[in-house]
């Protein structure tokens, strides 16, 4: 290679140096990705090592106890599931309706712009601020107390922007030619939206919904600040019942100095992660299943 | 059916307006309680006081220690997330073969989806003991460990938003650089990064806002001792952790202690709100540049 | 004579004496009557001073180079442009004597009467049966189950599709070939019993055999319907239409019997276009 007419020694050395830097850069980037991946693995193995031995049927169906070895999480698990159910019932219809308005009806005027900017902004407001809103509005002003309904309402406001944004995305993916075809047959706007656009967008909407609810199920801070009690020792029996949720129970156990309770926290985390994994898997399955069906 | 059309449109609009109502509600609730708080505590004492002991018998309401704690943890988080996130974004956008991208992106998504209480556990019971082996002076509660873990948590945000910005840079710019004999690294660092600068800055500001508002990691692993210090090895308290601390206790409504959490919340809201606005503005400018 | 500058001068001359060639010298009933129609998107003028009389039970073809306004004009006839924000219409379009832009006009009812088939076939991602039944259901024309089935069959027969799909009415419309999909869209439009059928380059995405079937279909349908077809294919216009209108730069340049348009056009620009000198 040396002595070719294309480049003299100086240029060649510069090229070699650049090559080396290029490789070093790639190696560094890969190292960082491995580090990120490594911390995920460390997190999971750590939790697994600490908590796996505590997992049992009794743990899942048991109630809190002063003795760590007897404590279970049924009260928190059922609380989480009820709260998420109510959150979804409140947030999904309103979120989907908002998205339909913004995507299909609004005339791109000033008001639509303001609503859009506002939603983007709400999506980035810290979750604990929603907790303060829930405390001031639902718990105090509306007199709901520290109930399931107050907690679910707070979480519904929290996930609303997420549902609106993902639903708009799904609606935007429906080809305009479908809408035209429907209008050309004499369909009204709502008929077009209801019979043609929504069914096509449904898998996308559901996927977004599941992801939004799986965010809600892991939320701790807003429920703590509305005062979801950490020492509730029973499963909630209705909308007005006091409640606790899985993340709060985990937080409660982590804060204890005894190693036994920390093992309970780890086991609780495993249950929470399993719940999240199931929800995400459902979202992915939905997306793939319907994508195949449509194409 | 046709008679109902206007009705339907109104109902949909009403739902869309609820989001405006949410913002209004947040501002209203925070403002009312903050004003009630400021009637008893002078605003200068609150903003510039260096002692935060609202639950003591002789209370003092200087918020600076909480602000300092928040800034320190967030700064540590950004020091972790920024270089790592940017490098991984450059790698994913410019270098990584399709197979690697397909594998790495879901993993980053999982990292972003882990509940914060789990990160808190990880910081307190894994990272802190690990760091203590290297830094013997590290307290059980400290700013360093939650800061690092928070950095890992916001890394996916920095990485994926920056990558989106880099992907939006037109191919022509890259090809121009390659045609001049630039290596991939030179192209990435000197052409693509500057071109995507405003988009990347927007991503970083959004990440900073997320770090400032993050609650559970610091509530679990940073401690509950508001102090004005630059030492990341000792227990501190952030604004968010303070709100949690009071919420866990049984502070009666209408007391000054109860109102402190709204005053602190107001500060937190205003801070993150500014950052979000700047980020949205930068993003809009970036989108205009390349569309 | 065919360079753009000369043609523009010719157009200037045309504009001043435009009404001269805007309706063929025949005494026939009128189905659609547009009168000095202007149309704009925001601040861009897309159609200028269009006046035309379209006759029932014949095929009228709109021809002209891309961007000449022929599709835009077609879409003003069932107010399809209404769904695009920022559009403005001046002038009148009378269908059976009623101004469709007049006050009190129900756009939805108008679109049922004036059916439309699009350039790219757009079947709904549903079964073949449901595609046809959709228009009937939303317009309250479904009737009983057997009446609905009858109406679906009739529409499919009219669109010459029945024999090909009668055994798989419940399968997805997306599994059909391109030509079949387009005929399904025609059947879908016919199901709601319109009396006018607008077709926006219905065969432009199809192969020659599928195109031929659509053209035969158009020929059959004109006994029952008033058909307006936009096409960029001049042979197609010559084959299927009775009358032809030539659009250029947002104006209607010439409108006459198809045989006359293709053999002895009055305007030089028309001749240049139909003989393939530009476009």
CSV table of C-alpha atoms in Angstrom, one decimal, chain A residues 177-178 180-188 191-192 195-196 200 294, chain C residues 75 80 83 108 111 118 122-126 134 138-139 174 188-189:
chain,number,residue,atom,x,y,z
A,177,UNK,CA,-59.1,7.6,1.4
A,178,UNK,CA,-61.2,5.6,3.9
A,180,UNK,CA,-63.4,10.0,1.6
A,181,UNK,CA,-65.0,6.8,0.6
A,182,UNK,CA,-67.4,7.0,3.5
A,183,UNK,CA,-68.3,10.6,3.0
A,184,UNK,CA,-68.9,9.9,-0.7
A,185,UNK,CA,-71.6,7.4,0.3
A,186,UNK,CA,-73.5,10.1,2.2
A,187,UNK,CA,-72.1,9.3,5.7
A,188,UNK,CA,-72.1,12.0,8.3
A,191,UNK,CA,-70.9,7.8,11.1
A,192,UNK,CA,-67.5,7.9,9.3
A,195,UNK,CA,-68.1,2.9,11.6
A,196,UNK,CA,-64.9,3.3,9.6
A,200,UNK,CA,-59.3,0.6,12.0
A,294,UNK,CA,-55.2,-5.7,8.2
C,75,UNK,CA,-65.1,17.2,-6.4
C,80,UNK,CA,-66.2,16.6,-1.5
C,83,UNK,CA,-63.9,18.3,4.0
C,108,UNK,CA,-74.9,14.4,3.3
C,111,UNK,CA,-73.5,12.9,-1.5
C,118,UNK,CA,-61.9,7.4,-6.5
C,122,UNK,CA,-60.5,2.5,-1.3
C,123,UNK,CA,-62.5,-0.5,0.0
C,124,UNK,CA,-63.1,-0.5,3.7
C,125,UNK,CA,-61.2,-3.2,5.6
C,126,UNK,CA,-64.3,-5.2,6.0
C,134,UNK,CA,-72.4,0.2,4.7
C,138,UNK,CA,-76.0,4.6,7.3
C,139,UNK,CA,-78.6,6.0,5.0
C,174,UNK,CA,-58.8,-6.4,0.8
C,188,UNK,CA,-70.7,0.3,-3.2
C,189,UNK,CA,-71.5,3.7,-4.8
